[in-house]
Tab-separated table of C-alpha atoms and ligand atoms in Angstrom:
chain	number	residue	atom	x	y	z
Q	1	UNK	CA	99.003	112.698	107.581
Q	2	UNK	CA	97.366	114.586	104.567
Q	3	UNK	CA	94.037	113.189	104.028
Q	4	UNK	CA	91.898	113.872	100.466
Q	5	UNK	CA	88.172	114.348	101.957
Q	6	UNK	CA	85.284	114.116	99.712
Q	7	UNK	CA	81.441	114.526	98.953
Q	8	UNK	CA	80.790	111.532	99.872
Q	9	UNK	CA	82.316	111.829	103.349
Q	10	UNK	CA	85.192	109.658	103.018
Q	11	UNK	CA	89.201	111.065	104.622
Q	12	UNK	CA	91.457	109.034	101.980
Q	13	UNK	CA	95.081	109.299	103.075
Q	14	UNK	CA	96.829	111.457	99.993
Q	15	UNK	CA	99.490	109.039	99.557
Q	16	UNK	CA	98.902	105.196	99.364
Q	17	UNK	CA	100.724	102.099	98.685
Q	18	UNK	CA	100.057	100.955	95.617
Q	19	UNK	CA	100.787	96.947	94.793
Q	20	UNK	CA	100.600	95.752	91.064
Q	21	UNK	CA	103.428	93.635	90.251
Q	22	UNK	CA	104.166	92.525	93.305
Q	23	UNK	CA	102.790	89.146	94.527
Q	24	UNK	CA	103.552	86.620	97.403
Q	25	UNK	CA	106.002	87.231	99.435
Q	26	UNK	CA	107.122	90.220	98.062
Q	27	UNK	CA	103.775	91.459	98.137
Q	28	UNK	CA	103.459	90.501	102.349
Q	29	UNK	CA	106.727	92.033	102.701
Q	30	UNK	CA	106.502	95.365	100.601
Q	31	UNK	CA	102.842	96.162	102.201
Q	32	UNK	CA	104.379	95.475	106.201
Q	33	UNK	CA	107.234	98.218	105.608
Q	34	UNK	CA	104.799	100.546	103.937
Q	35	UNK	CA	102.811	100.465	107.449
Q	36	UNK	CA	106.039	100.718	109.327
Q	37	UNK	CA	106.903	103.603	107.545
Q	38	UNK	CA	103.467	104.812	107.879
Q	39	UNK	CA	100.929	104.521	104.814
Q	40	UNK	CA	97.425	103.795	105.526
Q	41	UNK	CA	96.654	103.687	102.365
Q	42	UNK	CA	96.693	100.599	100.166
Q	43	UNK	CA	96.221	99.503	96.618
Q	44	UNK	CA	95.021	96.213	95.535
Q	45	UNK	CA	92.986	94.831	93.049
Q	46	UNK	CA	91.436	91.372	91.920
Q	47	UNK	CA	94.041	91.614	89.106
Q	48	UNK	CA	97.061	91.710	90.897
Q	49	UNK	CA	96.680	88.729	92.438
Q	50	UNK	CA	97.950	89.672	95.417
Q	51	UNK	CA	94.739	90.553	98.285
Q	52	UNK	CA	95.186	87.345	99.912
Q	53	UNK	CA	98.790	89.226	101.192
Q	54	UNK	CA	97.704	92.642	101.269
Q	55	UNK	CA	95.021	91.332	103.917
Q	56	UNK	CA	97.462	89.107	105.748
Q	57	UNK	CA	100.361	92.059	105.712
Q	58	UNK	CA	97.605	94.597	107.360
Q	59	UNK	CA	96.234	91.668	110.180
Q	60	UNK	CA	99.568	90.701	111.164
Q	61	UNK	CA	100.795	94.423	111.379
Q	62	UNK	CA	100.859	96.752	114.445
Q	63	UNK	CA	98.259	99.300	112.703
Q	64	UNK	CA	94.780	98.568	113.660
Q	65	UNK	CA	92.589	97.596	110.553
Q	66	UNK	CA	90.369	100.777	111.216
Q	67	UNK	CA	93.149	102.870	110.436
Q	68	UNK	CA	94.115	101.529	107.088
Q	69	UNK	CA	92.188	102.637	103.778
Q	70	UNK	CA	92.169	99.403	101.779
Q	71	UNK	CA	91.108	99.877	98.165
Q	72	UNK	CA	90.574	96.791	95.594
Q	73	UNK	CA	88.920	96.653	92.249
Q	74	UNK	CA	86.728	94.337	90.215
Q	75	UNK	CA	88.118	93.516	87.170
Q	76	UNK	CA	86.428	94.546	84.113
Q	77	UNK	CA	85.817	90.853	82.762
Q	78	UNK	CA	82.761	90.394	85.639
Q	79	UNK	CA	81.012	94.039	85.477
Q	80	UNK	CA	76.968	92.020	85.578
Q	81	UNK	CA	75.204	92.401	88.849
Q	82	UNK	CA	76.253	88.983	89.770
Q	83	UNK	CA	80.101	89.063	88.527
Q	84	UNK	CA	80.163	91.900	91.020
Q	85	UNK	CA	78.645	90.326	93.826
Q	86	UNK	CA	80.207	87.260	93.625
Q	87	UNK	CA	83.993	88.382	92.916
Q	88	UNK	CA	83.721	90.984	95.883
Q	89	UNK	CA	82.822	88.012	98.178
Q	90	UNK	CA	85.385	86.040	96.657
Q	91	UNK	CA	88.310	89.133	97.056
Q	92	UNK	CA	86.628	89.596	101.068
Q	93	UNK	CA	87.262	86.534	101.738
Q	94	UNK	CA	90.735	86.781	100.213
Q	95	UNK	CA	91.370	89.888	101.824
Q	96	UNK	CA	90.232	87.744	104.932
Q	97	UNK	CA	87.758	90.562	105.997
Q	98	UNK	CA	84.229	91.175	105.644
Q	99	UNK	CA	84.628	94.478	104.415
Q	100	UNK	CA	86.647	97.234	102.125
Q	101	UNK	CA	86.857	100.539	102.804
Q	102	UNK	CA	86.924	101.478	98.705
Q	103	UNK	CA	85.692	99.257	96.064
Q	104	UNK	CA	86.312	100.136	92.741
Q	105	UNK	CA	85.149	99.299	88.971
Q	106	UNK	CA	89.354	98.321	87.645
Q	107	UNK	CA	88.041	99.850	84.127
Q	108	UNK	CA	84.913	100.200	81.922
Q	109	UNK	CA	84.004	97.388	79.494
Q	110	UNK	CA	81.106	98.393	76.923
Q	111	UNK	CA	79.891	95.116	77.187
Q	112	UNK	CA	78.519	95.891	80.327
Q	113	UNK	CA	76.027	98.851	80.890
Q	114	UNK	CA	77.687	101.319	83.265
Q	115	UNK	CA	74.103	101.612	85.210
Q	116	UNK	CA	73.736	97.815	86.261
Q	117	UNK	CA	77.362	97.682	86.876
Q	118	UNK	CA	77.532	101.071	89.393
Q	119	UNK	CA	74.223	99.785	91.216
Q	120	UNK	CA	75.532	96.656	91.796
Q	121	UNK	CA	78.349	98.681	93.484
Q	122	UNK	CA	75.696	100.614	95.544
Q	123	UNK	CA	74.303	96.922	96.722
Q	124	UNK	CA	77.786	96.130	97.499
Q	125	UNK	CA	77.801	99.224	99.826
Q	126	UNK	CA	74.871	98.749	101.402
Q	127	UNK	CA	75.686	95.358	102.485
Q	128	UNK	CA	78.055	97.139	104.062
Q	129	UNK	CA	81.075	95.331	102.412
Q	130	UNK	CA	82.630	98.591	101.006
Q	131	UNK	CA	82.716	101.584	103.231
Q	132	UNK	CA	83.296	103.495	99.448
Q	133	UNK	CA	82.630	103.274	95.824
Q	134	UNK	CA	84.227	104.721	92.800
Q	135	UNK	CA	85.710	103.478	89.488
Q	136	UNK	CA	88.990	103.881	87.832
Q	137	UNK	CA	90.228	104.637	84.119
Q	138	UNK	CA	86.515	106.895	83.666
Q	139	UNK	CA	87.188	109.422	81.204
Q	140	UNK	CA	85.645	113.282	82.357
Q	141	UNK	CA	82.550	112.000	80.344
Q	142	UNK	CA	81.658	108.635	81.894
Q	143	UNK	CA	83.184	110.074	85.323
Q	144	UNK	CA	79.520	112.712	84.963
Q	145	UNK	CA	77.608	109.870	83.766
Q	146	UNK	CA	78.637	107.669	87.155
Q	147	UNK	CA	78.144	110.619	89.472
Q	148	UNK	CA	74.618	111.161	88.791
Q	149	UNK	CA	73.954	107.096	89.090
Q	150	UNK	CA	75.833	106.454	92.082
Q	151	UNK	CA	77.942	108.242	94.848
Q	152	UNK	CA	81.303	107.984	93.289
Q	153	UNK	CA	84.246	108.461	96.167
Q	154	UNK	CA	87.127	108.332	93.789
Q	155	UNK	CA	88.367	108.001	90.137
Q	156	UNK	CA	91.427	106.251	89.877
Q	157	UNK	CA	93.413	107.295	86.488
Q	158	UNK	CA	97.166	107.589	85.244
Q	159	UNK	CA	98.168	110.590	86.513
Q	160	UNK	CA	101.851	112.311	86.937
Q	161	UNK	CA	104.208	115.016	86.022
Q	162	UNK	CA	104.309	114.214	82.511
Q	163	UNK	CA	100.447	113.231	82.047
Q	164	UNK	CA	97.601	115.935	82.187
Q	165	UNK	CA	94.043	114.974	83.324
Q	166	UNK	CA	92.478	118.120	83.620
Q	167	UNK	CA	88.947	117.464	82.072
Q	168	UNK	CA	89.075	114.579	85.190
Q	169	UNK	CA	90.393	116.823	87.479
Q	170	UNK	CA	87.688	119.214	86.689
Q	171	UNK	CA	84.660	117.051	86.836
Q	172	UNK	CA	85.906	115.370	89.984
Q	173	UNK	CA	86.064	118.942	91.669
Q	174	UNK	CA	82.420	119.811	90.407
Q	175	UNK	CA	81.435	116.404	92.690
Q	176	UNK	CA	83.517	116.960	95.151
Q	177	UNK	CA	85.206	113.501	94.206
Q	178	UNK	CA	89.060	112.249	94.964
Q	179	UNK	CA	91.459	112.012	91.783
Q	180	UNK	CA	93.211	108.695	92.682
Q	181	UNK	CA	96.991	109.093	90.802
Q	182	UNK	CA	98.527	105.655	88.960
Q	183	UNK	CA	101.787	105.718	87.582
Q	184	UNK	CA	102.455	108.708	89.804
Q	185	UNK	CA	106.246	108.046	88.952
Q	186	UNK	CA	105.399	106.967	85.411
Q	187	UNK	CA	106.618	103.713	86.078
Q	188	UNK	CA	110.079	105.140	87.169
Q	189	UNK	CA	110.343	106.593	83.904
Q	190	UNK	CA	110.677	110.867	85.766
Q	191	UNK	CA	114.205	110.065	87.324
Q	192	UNK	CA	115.766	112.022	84.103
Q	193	UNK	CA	113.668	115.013	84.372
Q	194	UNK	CA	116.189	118.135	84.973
Q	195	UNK	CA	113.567	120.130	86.191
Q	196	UNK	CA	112.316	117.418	88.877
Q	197	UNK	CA	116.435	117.001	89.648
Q	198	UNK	CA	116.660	120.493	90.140
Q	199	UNK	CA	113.585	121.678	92.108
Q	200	UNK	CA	115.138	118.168	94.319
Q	201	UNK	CA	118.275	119.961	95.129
Q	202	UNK	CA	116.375	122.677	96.774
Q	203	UNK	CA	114.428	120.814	99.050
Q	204	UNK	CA	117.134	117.762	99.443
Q	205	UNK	CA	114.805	115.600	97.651
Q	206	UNK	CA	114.898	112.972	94.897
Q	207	UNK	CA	113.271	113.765	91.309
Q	208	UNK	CA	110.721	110.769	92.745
Q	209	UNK	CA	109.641	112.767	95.709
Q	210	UNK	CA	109.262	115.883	94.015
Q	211	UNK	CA	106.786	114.435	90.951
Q	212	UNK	CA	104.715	113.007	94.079
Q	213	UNK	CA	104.820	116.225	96.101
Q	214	UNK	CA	103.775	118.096	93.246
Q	215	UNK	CA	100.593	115.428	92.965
Q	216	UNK	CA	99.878	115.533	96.691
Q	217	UNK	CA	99.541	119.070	96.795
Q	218	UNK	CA	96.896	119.397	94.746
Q	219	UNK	CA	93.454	119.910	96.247
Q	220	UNK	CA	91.831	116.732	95.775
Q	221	UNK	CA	94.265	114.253	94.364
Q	222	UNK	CA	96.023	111.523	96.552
Q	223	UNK	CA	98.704	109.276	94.787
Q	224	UNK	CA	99.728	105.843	94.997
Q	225	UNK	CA	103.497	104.978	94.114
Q	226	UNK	CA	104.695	101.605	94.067
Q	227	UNK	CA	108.061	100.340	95.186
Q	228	UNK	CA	109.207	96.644	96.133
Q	229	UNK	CA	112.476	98.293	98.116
Q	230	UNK	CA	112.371	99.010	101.333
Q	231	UNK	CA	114.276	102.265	101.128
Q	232	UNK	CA	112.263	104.006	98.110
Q	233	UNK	CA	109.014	102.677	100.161
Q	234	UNK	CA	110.113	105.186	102.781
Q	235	UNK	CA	111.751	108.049	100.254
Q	236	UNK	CA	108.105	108.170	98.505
Q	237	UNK	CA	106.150	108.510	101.749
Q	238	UNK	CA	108.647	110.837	102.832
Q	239	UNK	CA	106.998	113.481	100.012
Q	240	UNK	CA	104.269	114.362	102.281
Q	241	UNK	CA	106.759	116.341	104.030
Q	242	UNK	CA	107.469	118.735	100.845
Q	243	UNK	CA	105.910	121.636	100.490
Q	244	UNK	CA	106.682	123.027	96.936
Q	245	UNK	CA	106.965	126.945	95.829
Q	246	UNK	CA	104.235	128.450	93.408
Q	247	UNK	CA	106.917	129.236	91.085
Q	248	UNK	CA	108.061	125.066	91.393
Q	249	UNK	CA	104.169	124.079	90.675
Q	250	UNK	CA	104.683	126.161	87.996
Q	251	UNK	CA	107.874	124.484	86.175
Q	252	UNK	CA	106.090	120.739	86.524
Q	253	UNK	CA	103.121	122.239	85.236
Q	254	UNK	CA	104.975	123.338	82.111
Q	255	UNK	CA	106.676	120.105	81.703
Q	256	UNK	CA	105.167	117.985	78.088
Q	257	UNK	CA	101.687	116.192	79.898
Q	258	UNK	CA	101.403	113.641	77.301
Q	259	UNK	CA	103.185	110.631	78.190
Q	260	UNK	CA	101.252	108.009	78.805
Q	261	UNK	CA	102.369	104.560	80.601
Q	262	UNK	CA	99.046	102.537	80.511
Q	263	UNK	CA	97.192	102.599	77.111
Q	264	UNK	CA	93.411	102.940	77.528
Q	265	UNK	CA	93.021	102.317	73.827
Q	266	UNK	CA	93.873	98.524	74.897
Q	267	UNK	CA	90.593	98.801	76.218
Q	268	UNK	CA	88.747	100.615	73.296
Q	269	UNK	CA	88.442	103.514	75.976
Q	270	UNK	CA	87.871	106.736	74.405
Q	271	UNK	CA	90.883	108.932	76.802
Q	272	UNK	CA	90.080	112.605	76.994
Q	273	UNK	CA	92.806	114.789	75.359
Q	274	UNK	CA	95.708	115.381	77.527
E	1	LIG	N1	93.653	101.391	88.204
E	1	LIG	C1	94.513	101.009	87.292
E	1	LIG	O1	94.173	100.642	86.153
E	1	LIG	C2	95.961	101.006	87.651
E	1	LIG	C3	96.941	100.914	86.633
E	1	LIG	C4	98.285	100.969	86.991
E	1	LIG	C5	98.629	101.093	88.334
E	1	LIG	N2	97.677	101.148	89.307
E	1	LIG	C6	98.026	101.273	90.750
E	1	LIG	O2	98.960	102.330	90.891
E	1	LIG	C7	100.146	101.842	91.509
E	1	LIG	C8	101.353	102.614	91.046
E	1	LIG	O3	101.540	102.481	89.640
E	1	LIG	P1	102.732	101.632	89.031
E	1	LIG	O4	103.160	100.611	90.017
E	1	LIG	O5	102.296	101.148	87.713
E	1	LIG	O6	103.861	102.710	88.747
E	1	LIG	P2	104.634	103.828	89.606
E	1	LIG	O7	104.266	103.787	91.040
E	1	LIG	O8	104.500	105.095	88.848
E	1	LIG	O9	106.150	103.381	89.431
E	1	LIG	C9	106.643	102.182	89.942
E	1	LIG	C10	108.061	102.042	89.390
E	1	LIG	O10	108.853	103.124	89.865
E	1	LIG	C11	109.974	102.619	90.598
E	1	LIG	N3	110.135	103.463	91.789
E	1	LIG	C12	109.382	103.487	92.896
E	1	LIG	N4	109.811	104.422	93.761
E	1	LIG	C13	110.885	105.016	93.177
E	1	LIG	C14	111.753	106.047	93.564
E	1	LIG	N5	111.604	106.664	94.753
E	1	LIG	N6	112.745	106.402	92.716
E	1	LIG	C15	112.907	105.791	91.528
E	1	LIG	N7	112.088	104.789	91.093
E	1	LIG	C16	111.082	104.409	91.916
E	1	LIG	C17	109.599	101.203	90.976
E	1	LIG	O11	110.746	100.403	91.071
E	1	LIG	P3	111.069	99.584	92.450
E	1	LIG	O12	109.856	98.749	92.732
E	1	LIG	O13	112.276	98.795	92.102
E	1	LIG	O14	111.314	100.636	93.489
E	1	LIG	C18	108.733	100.775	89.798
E	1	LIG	O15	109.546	100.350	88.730
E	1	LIG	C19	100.145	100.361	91.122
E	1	LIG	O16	101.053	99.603	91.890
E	1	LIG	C20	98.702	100.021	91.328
E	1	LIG	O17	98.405	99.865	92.695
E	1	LIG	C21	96.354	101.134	88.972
């Protein structure tokens, strides 16, 4: 298994489960076969509604909790000292655990100052209730501003084959901090790529696995596809096994990087250019 390993000291496995969208059932079920299949890694968030089944998927699985990377977020509606505090209790005892190994800040919210919000995150830590810290949806400005507050483990942003991040990408290296890829298949939205079709044919792979190889193998940057099917669960985590050519880097690099899935102007988030 491909870990991403950072400044902080954390080993996050390079390719996660990621769970938005999926709740209940679906939720229990979709996180079990991603441990059968063998992720480690898995994305919740308070948002999603869903930690109360990512918790119970991981306890009732064979894996042993110490070898899982479990990642959920505050939501951006409770960013005050005490919001954070008190939702992270409330998504531990969800979660049914009395600890995460990432906790993350889901996006910015100007109403709340960044400082308060990140040291509240350090208290969080040092309680010993998140293992890691980071935030998610921090543009290459903010991302500087939270690494000299706090010791940021990851930034989680949209990131894929047709969406560029490289003023992230190159702040995170200077910190020697993770680039967490959402949307790594664009929200299914790569399947008609030629160029991911072709490069596929080569290595008997789907357009799918190819974007996510070509994430994975970048120094740094773990990804975190979603899929509520059993079968594409497996096909994504099967990626890790691709290796792609310089000269296939080269022809996803040259694909358009400007398509974005999730709008941070919702937000009144000022995105870097892609
Ligand atoms: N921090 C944030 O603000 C933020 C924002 C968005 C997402 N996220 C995280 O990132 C995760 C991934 O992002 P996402 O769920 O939005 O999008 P995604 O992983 O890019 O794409 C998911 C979509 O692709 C389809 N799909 C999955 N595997 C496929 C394959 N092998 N071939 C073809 N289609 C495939 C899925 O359909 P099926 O389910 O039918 O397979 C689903 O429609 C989320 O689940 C969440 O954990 C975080």
């Amino acid at each position: 298994m491909k870990h991403v390993t950072t400044a902080t000291g954390a080993a996050i496995p390079a390719l996660g489960y990621g769970t938005w969208r999926l709740s209940g059932p679906e939720a229990y079920r979709g996180v079990r076969e991603a441990l059968d299949v063998g992720y480690r890694h898995i994305d919740t968030a308070q948002l999603y509604g869903n930690e109360t089944e990512c918790g119970q998927a991981i306890a009732q699985s064979d894996v042993p909790r110490d070898q899982v990377f479990l990642t959920t977020k505050v939501w951006r509606d409770h960013l005050d000292r005490d919001g954070i505090l008190r939702t992270t209790d409330e998504s531990l005892a969800r979660i049914g655990s009395d600890y995460v190994d990432l906790l993350l800040l889901h996006w910015p919210n100007a109403r709340f100052p960044m400082e308060a919000a990140l040291d509240a995150l350090v208290e969080v830590q040092q309680a010993g209730k998140a293992r890691y810290i980071g935030v998610s949806n921090y543009p290459s400005a903010m991302l500087a501003a939270a690494a000299a507050r706090a010791p940021i483990t990851t930034n989680q942003v949209e990131y894929h084959c047709l969406l560029g991040q490289q003023a992230v990408l190159e702040v995170a290296a200077e910190h020697g901090i993770a680039v967490t890829a959402y949307c790594p298949l664009a929200q299914g939205r790569l399947a008609d790529q030629s160029v991911l079709a072709e490069i596929g044919e080569a290595h008997g792979a789907t357009p799918a696995q190819i974007a996510l190889a070509w994430l994975v193998g970048q120094e740094g940057v773990a990804a975190i596809p979603k899929s509520r099917n059993a079968e594409r669960i497996a096909e994504n985590f099967a990626a890790l096994d691709i290796a792609l050519s310089a000269d296939e880097r080269a022809r996803i690099d040259a694909l358009p990087k400007n398509q974005r899935t999730v709008d941070p102007a919702a937000f009144a988030i000022p995105w870097d250019p892609s």
